[in-house]
Each structure stands twice: as C-alpha cells, then as structure tokens.
CSV table of C-alpha atoms in Angstrom, one decimal:
chain,number,residue,atom,x,y,z
A,1,MET,CA,15.9,11.5,9.5
A,2,PHE,CA,18.8,12.9,12.0
A,3,LEU,CA,21.2,10.4,10.4
A,4,ILE,CA,20.6,11.5,7.1
A,5,ILE,CA,21.1,15.1,8.1
A,6,GLY,CA,24.3,14.4,9.8
A,7,TYR,CA,25.6,12.8,6.9
A,8,ILE,CA,24.8,15.8,5.1
A,9,ILE,CA,26.5,18.2,7.9
A,10,VAL,CA,29.6,16.1,8.1
A,11,LEU,CA,29.9,16.2,3.7
A,12,GLY,CA,29.1,19.8,4.0
A,13,ALA,CA,31.6,20.9,6.6
A,14,VAL,CA,34.4,18.6,4.9
A,15,LEU,CA,33.6,19.6,1.3
A,16,GLY,CA,32.9,23.4,2.2
A,17,GLY,CA,36.5,23.8,3.7
A,18,TYR,CA,38.0,21.7,1.3
A,19,LEU,CA,36.7,23.1,-1.9
A,20,PRO,CA,37.6,26.9,-1.9
A,21,HIS,CA,41.5,25.9,-2.4
A,22,GLY,CA,41.2,22.3,-3.9
A,23,ASP,CA,39.9,20.3,-6.8
A,24,PHE,CA,37.0,18.0,-6.2
A,25,GLY,CA,38.3,15.7,-9.2
A,26,VAL,CA,40.9,14.7,-7.2
A,27,LEU,CA,39.0,13.2,-4.4
A,28,VAL,CA,37.0,11.0,-6.9
A,29,GLN,CA,39.4,7.9,-7.1
A,30,PRO,CA,36.9,4.9,-8.1
A,31,LEU,CA,39.8,2.2,-7.5
A,32,GLU,CA,40.6,3.7,-4.2
A,33,ILE,CA,36.8,3.6,-3.3
A,34,LEU,CA,36.7,-0.1,-4.5
A,35,ILE,CA,39.8,-1.1,-2.5
A,36,ILE,CA,38.5,0.2,0.7
A,37,PHE,CA,34.9,-0.3,0.7
A,38,GLY,CA,35.2,-4.0,-1.2
A,39,ALA,CA,37.9,-4.8,1.5
A,40,ALA,CA,35.3,-3.8,4.2
A,41,PHE,CA,32.6,-5.5,2.9
A,42,GLY,CA,34.5,-8.7,2.8
A,43,THR,CA,35.9,-8.3,6.2
A,44,PHE,CA,32.3,-7.8,7.5
A,45,LEU,CA,31.4,-11.1,5.7
A,46,ILE,CA,34.4,-13.0,7.0
A,47,ALA,CA,33.6,-11.9,10.5
A,48,ASN,CA,29.9,-12.2,10.7
A,49,PRO,CA,27.3,-14.8,10.1
A,50,MET,CA,24.3,-13.9,7.4
A,51,SER,CA,21.4,-13.2,9.7
A,52,VAL,CA,23.8,-10.3,11.1
A,53,LEU,CA,24.4,-9.0,7.7
A,54,LYS,CA,20.4,-9.1,7.1
A,55,LYS,CA,19.6,-7.5,10.7
A,56,SER,CA,22.4,-4.5,9.9
A,57,ILE,CA,20.3,-3.5,6.8
A,58,ALA,CA,16.9,-3.6,8.8
A,59,TYR,CA,18.4,-2.2,11.6
A,60,THR,CA,20.2,1.0,9.9
A,61,ILE,CA,16.5,1.4,8.2
A,62,ARG,CA,15.4,1.4,11.8
A,63,ALA,CA,17.6,3.8,13.1
A,64,LEU,CA,16.7,6.1,10.2
A,65,LYS,CA,12.9,6.2,11.7
A,66,GLY,CA,14.1,6.4,15.4
A,67,PRO,CA,13.2,4.6,18.4
A,68,LYS,CA,9.5,4.1,19.5
A,69,LYS,CA,7.5,7.0,20.1
A,70,LYS,CA,5.5,8.2,23.2
A,71,ASP,CA,2.1,7.1,21.4
A,72,THR,CA,3.7,3.6,20.9
A,73,TYR,CA,4.1,3.1,24.5
A,74,LEU,CA,0.6,4.7,25.3
A,75,GLU,CA,-0.9,2.3,22.8
A,76,LEU,CA,1.1,-0.6,24.5
A,77,LEU,CA,0.0,0.4,27.9
A,78,ILE,CA,-3.7,0.5,27.0
A,79,CYS,CA,-3.0,-3.2,25.5
A,80,LEU,CA,-1.8,-4.5,28.5
A,81,TYR,CA,-5.0,-3.0,30.4
A,82,ALA,CA,-7.2,-4.5,28.2
A,83,VAL,CA,-5.7,-8.0,28.4
A,84,PHE,CA,-5.7,-7.7,32.1
A,85,ARG,CA,-8.8,-6.7,32.5
A,86,LEU,CA,-10.3,-9.4,30.4
A,87,ALA,CA,-8.4,-11.9,32.2
A,88,LYS,CA,-9.5,-10.5,35.4
A,89,SER,CA,-13.3,-10.7,34.7
A,90,LYS,CA,-13.3,-13.8,32.9
A,91,GLY,CA,-10.1,-15.9,34.0
A,92,ASP,CA,-6.9,-16.1,32.5
A,93,LEU,CA,-8.3,-19.0,30.0
A,94,ALA,CA,-10.2,-16.2,28.3
A,95,LEU,CA,-7.0,-15.3,26.7
A,96,GLU,CA,-6.1,-18.6,24.8
A,97,SER,CA,-8.0,-18.0,21.7
A,98,HIS,CA,-6.2,-14.3,21.6
A,99,VAL,CA,-2.7,-15.3,22.6
A,100,GLU,CA,-2.5,-18.4,19.9
A,101,ASN,CA,-3.5,-16.2,16.8
A,102,PRO,CA,-2.8,-12.6,17.9
A,103,GLU,CA,-3.1,-11.5,14.2
A,104,SER,CA,-6.6,-12.6,14.2
A,105,SER,CA,-7.6,-11.7,17.7
A,106,SER,CA,-10.6,-9.0,18.0
A,107,LEU,CA,-8.5,-7.7,20.9
A,108,PHE,CA,-5.3,-7.4,19.5
A,109,ALA,CA,-6.7,-5.9,16.3
A,110,ASN,CA,-7.3,-2.7,18.3
A,111,PHE,CA,-3.3,-2.2,18.6
A,112,PRO,CA,-1.6,-2.4,15.2
A,113,GLY,CA,1.5,-0.8,16.5
A,114,LEU,CA,2.2,-3.7,18.8
A,115,LEU,CA,1.1,-6.4,15.9
A,116,LYS,CA,3.8,-4.6,13.7
A,117,ASP,CA,6.6,-5.5,16.3
A,118,HIS,CA,6.3,-9.2,15.7
A,119,HIS,CA,9.1,-10.1,18.4
A,120,ALA,CA,7.1,-8.0,21.0
A,121,THR,CA,3.9,-9.5,19.9
A,122,ASP,CA,5.3,-13.1,20.4
A,123,PHE,CA,7.0,-11.8,23.8
A,124,LEU,CA,3.4,-10.8,25.2
A,125,CYS,CA,1.7,-14.0,23.8
A,126,ASP,CA,4.1,-16.3,25.0
A,127,TYR,CA,4.0,-15.5,28.6
A,128,LEU,CA,0.1,-14.8,28.5
A,129,ARG,CA,0.1,-18.5,27.4
A,130,LEU,CA,2.2,-19.5,30.0
A,131,LEU,CA,-0.8,-18.0,32.2
A,132,THR,CA,-3.2,-20.1,30.3
A,133,LEU,CA,-1.3,-23.2,31.2
A,134,GLY,CA,-1.3,-22.5,34.9
A,135,THR,CA,2.0,-20.6,35.7
A,136,THR,CA,1.5,-19.0,39.2
A,137,ASN,CA,5.0,-18.4,40.4
A,138,SER,CA,5.9,-14.7,39.2
A,139,TYR,CA,9.5,-15.0,40.7
A,140,GLU,CA,10.2,-17.9,38.1
A,141,LEU,CA,8.7,-16.5,35.4
A,142,GLU,CA,10.5,-13.1,35.9
A,143,ALA,CA,14.0,-15.1,35.8
A,144,VAL,CA,12.9,-16.9,32.6
A,145,MET,CA,12.0,-13.3,31.1
A,146,ASP,CA,15.3,-11.7,32.3
A,147,MET,CA,17.2,-14.8,30.5
A,148,GLU,CA,15.1,-14.2,27.3
A,149,LEU,CA,15.7,-10.7,27.4
A,150,GLU,CA,19.3,-10.9,27.9
A,151,ILE,CA,19.9,-13.2,24.9
A,152,HIS,CA,17.6,-11.0,22.8
A,153,HIS,CA,20.0,-7.7,23.7
A,154,GLU,CA,22.9,-9.8,23.1
A,155,GLU,CA,21.6,-11.1,19.5
A,156,ASP,CA,20.6,-7.3,18.8
A,157,HIS,CA,23.8,-5.9,19.9
A,158,MET,CA,25.6,-8.1,17.5
A,159,VAL,CA,24.7,-6.0,14.6
A,160,PRO,CA,26.2,-2.4,15.8
A,161,ALA,CA,29.6,-4.3,17.4
A,162,ALA,CA,29.7,-5.8,13.9
A,163,ILE,CA,29.3,-2.2,11.9
A,164,GLN,CA,31.6,-0.6,14.6
A,165,THR,CA,34.2,-3.2,13.7
A,166,VAL,CA,33.9,-2.4,9.9
A,167,GLY,CA,34.3,1.4,11.0
A,168,ASP,CA,37.6,0.8,13.1
A,169,ALA,CA,38.9,-1.0,10.0
A,170,LEU,CA,38.2,1.7,7.7
A,171,PRO,CA,41.2,3.9,8.5
A,172,GLY,CA,43.2,0.9,8.2
A,173,LEU,CA,42.0,0.0,4.9
A,174,GLY,CA,42.6,3.3,3.5
A,175,ILE,CA,45.9,3.3,4.6
A,176,VAL,CA,46.0,0.0,2.4
A,177,ALA,CA,44.7,1.9,-0.8
A,178,ALA,CA,47.4,4.6,0.0
A,179,VAL,CA,50.2,2.2,-0.1
A,180,LEU,CA,49.1,0.8,-3.1
A,181,GLY,CA,48.7,4.2,-4.7
A,182,ILE,CA,52.0,4.9,-3.4
A,183,ILE,CA,53.4,1.7,-5.2
A,184,VAL,CA,51.9,2.9,-8.4
A,185,THR,CA,53.3,6.3,-7.8
A,186,MET,CA,57.0,4.8,-7.4
A,187,GLY,CA,56.7,3.1,-10.8
A,188,SER,CA,56.4,6.5,-12.3
A,189,VAL,CA,59.4,8.4,-10.2
A,190,THR,CA,60.9,9.7,-13.6
A,191,GLU,CA,57.6,11.8,-14.6
A,192,PRO,CA,57.7,15.4,-14.1
A,193,PRO,CA,56.6,16.8,-10.7
A,194,GLU,CA,53.3,17.9,-11.7
A,195,VAL,CA,52.5,14.2,-12.7
A,196,LEU,CA,53.9,12.8,-9.6
A,197,GLY,CA,51.8,15.2,-7.6
A,198,GLY,CA,48.8,14.1,-8.8
A,199,LEU,CA,49.7,10.3,-8.1
A,200,ILE,CA,50.7,11.3,-4.7
A,201,ALA,CA,47.6,13.2,-4.5
A,202,ALA,CA,45.4,10.4,-5.5
A,203,ALA,CA,47.3,7.9,-3.3
A,204,LEU,CA,46.5,10.1,-0.1
A,205,VAL,CA,42.8,9.9,-0.9
A,206,GLY,CA,42.6,6.8,0.3
A,207,THR,CA,43.8,7.5,3.6
A,208,PHE,CA,41.2,10.5,3.8
A,209,LEU,CA,38.3,8.4,2.4
A,210,GLY,CA,39.3,5.7,5.2
A,211,ILE,CA,39.2,8.1,7.7
A,212,LEU,CA,36.2,10.2,6.7
A,213,ALA,CA,34.0,7.2,6.5
A,214,SER,CA,35.0,5.6,9.7
A,215,TYR,CA,34.6,8.8,12.2
A,216,GLY,CA,32.2,10.5,9.9
A,217,PHE,CA,29.7,7.8,9.1
A,218,VAL,CA,30.1,4.2,9.9
A,219,GLY,CA,31.2,4.9,13.5
A,220,PRO,CA,28.4,7.3,14.4
A,221,THR,CA,25.9,4.8,12.5
A,222,ALA,CA,26.8,2.1,14.8
A,223,GLU,CA,26.5,4.1,17.8
A,224,LEU,CA,22.9,5.4,16.6
A,225,ILE,CA,21.6,1.9,16.0
A,226,LYS,CA,23.3,0.8,19.5
A,227,LYS,CA,21.3,3.6,21.2
A,228,THR,CA,17.9,2.9,19.4
A,229,LEU,CA,18.3,-0.9,20.4
A,230,ASP,CA,18.5,0.3,24.0
A,231,GLN,CA,15.8,2.4,23.6
A,232,ASP,CA,13.3,0.3,22.2
A,233,GLY,CA,14.4,-2.6,24.9
A,234,LYS,CA,12.3,-0.5,27.2
A,235,TYR,CA,9.3,-1.4,25.1
A,236,PHE,CA,10.0,-5.4,26.6
A,237,SER,CA,10.5,-4.0,30.3
A,238,CYS,CA,7.4,-2.2,30.1
A,239,ILE,CA,5.6,-5.8,29.0
A,240,LYS,CA,7.5,-7.5,31.9
A,241,ALA,CA,6.6,-5.3,34.6
A,242,ALA,CA,3.1,-5.2,33.6
A,243,LEU,CA,2.8,-9.0,33.6
A,244,ILE,CA,4.7,-9.6,37.0
A,245,GLY,CA,2.2,-6.9,38.3
A,246,HIS,CA,-0.6,-9.0,36.9
A,247,MET,CA,0.9,-12.3,38.5
A,248,GLN,CA,1.1,-11.1,41.6
A,249,GLY,CA,-2.6,-10.1,41.6
A,250,TYR,CA,-2.8,-6.3,41.4
A,251,ALA,CA,-5.6,-4.6,39.6
A,252,PRO,CA,-5.2,-4.0,35.8
A,253,GLN,CA,-4.9,-0.1,36.4
A,254,VAL,CA,-2.2,-1.3,38.8
A,255,SER,CA,0.0,-3.5,36.8
A,256,VAL,CA,-0.3,-0.7,33.8
A,257,GLU,CA,1.0,1.7,36.6
A,258,PHE,CA,4.0,-0.2,37.3
A,259,ALA,CA,4.9,-0.9,33.7
A,260,ARG,CA,4.3,3.0,33.2
A,261,LYS,CA,7.2,3.9,35.8
A,262,THR,CA,9.6,1.9,33.9
A,263,LEU,CA,9.6,3.9,31.1
A,264,PRO,CA,12.2,6.8,30.3
A,265,SER,CA,10.8,10.4,30.7
A,266,THR,CA,11.0,11.0,27.0
A,267,VAL,CA,8.4,8.7,26.2
A,268,ARG,CA,6.4,8.0,29.4
A,269,PRO,CA,2.9,9.2,29.2
A,270,SER,CA,1.6,11.0,32.4
A,271,PHE,CA,-0.6,9.5,35.1
A,272,LYS,CA,-3.2,11.8,33.7
A,273,GLU,CA,-2.5,11.0,30.1
A,274,LEU,CA,-3.0,7.3,30.6
A,275,ASP,CA,-6.0,7.4,32.9
A,276,GLU,CA,-7.9,9.4,30.2
A,277,ALA,CA,-6.8,6.9,27.6
A,278,LEU,CA,-7.8,3.9,29.4
A,279,GLN,CA,-11.4,5.1,30.0
A,280,ASP,CA,-11.7,4.1,26.2
A,281,ALA,CA,-10.0,1.1,26.4
A,282,PRO,CA,-11.2,-1.8,24.2
A,283,THR,CA,-12.8,-4.6,24.9
A,284,ALA,CA,-12.4,-8.1,23.3
C-alpha cells in the first residue's frame, strides 16, 4: 500500500512543481516512452533468466502487500508448538503422515497462513521428515539448514538486484532517447524558433523520464522488495531455531520460545501473548 502512496506523492510533487509554469502536453511523448521503457525491458530480458522475470512480478505484488505481520508469526509459533507436542507425546514417527501431505493434514489444516507459504511449508516438513527418518545430530542439520537458507536468499535477491540494474540503466536510456530527439531536431534546424523549441523540449523529456523513473520509481521499488524479502526471511529463521531446540531435547514451549526470541521486535509476540495463545493450541 505504501508503495502506491509513494508513487502518488512522487508524481504529485514533480507535476505539482512543474504544471504552474509548464505545459503537460509537452511531457506526453509516446515515442520517447517507447524508446526508454522498451529498451529497459529488453535489457532486463538480456540479463536475466525467465524465472527472474516471473519472480519480479510476483515479488512486486508481494511488496505491495508488505512483509508478514505479527499474527502470521504468532500462528507459526503455535503451529510449531503443536507439532513438537505431538512428537514429544507420540514420538517423531507420529509426524510422518502429516509431513508427507501437509495439505490434507488435520494438524496443518489449523494453520492456513503457513500452508499458503508453500516454500515455508516445504522447508518445515522436509526437516520434520528427516527427524522421522532418524536424524539426531542437530549441529549437522543446522549446517544443512544454513546452506539451504543461503541458497534461498541468493535466489530471492536476484530479483531486486535485477530490478535495480534496470533502474540504474534508465537515466542512460533516457539520454539515448534525448540524443535521438536532438538528431531529429537537427534535421529541422531551418525551422522557426518556436518549432525548434518544441522539438528540443520533446527531446529533453527523454532525459527527464529516464531519471524520474530510475530514482523515483524503479530504484525505490527494488529496495522495498529487498527489504520485504529480508524481513520475511525471519520466518525461516524462526522455524530453524525451533527445530534445533526440539532436536536438542527441549520441551515444546522452550523450543518455541527460542524461536520467538529470533524475531524482530516489530513482529515478535510477547511472552504473555504467546503463552496465552498456546493454551488453545490445536491437536492432531
């Protein structure tokens, strides 16, 4: 939501400062827009695989919604508690039917927020599955988790890096459009000053659009996506901390408390809030 509000403020400030003394029609240059943004899209396709293009669309929508909220983390902590309680009471093998098909699990059905995040669900279930297979060394498992999270981090951050690269190129592409406009203008050098002035103004719009798009829209969008990904990465760190606590033999509430302490203050439920929520934790 703040992304759209920010876009409106940028446009409002720029046009609000220009329109009292300028003509809006001069800024409407379809061919300049075609040159700049068509070339920008082409450079994006050249530099990135199709997977990055698809993720760019999805992650921009994700940034519009904002990072995960406090309620989402509270739900995750309750889910982890319910899973560990079942494992403690009936053994890790009792988790097998749930982790093999979490979408039809009576336990995971109580946590729709987790199920909507397919990567987080797979991450949790994969490591729970290792527990059912007899994995007991928490240090080895933690090392594997760290490697997986690092790979996931690198893959995700290809998207804001790619968008930022396009943003960095836009001022240069704006200059390309401006130079082409000047070339067209030079072909009309014998025209009267008012005609030449209009042609030069149209050419300069290319530079204006390139710089505005870069620093006013594309660059900030890339930064917002990056920060959203970084914040949502705490979701996986929370799962990791809880799993390690469980493997080291701690009680479910202690393992969940370890996970709670890894969360940023903006989304971390208090000890009391979590304790009260765990009283109503569902069972399988």
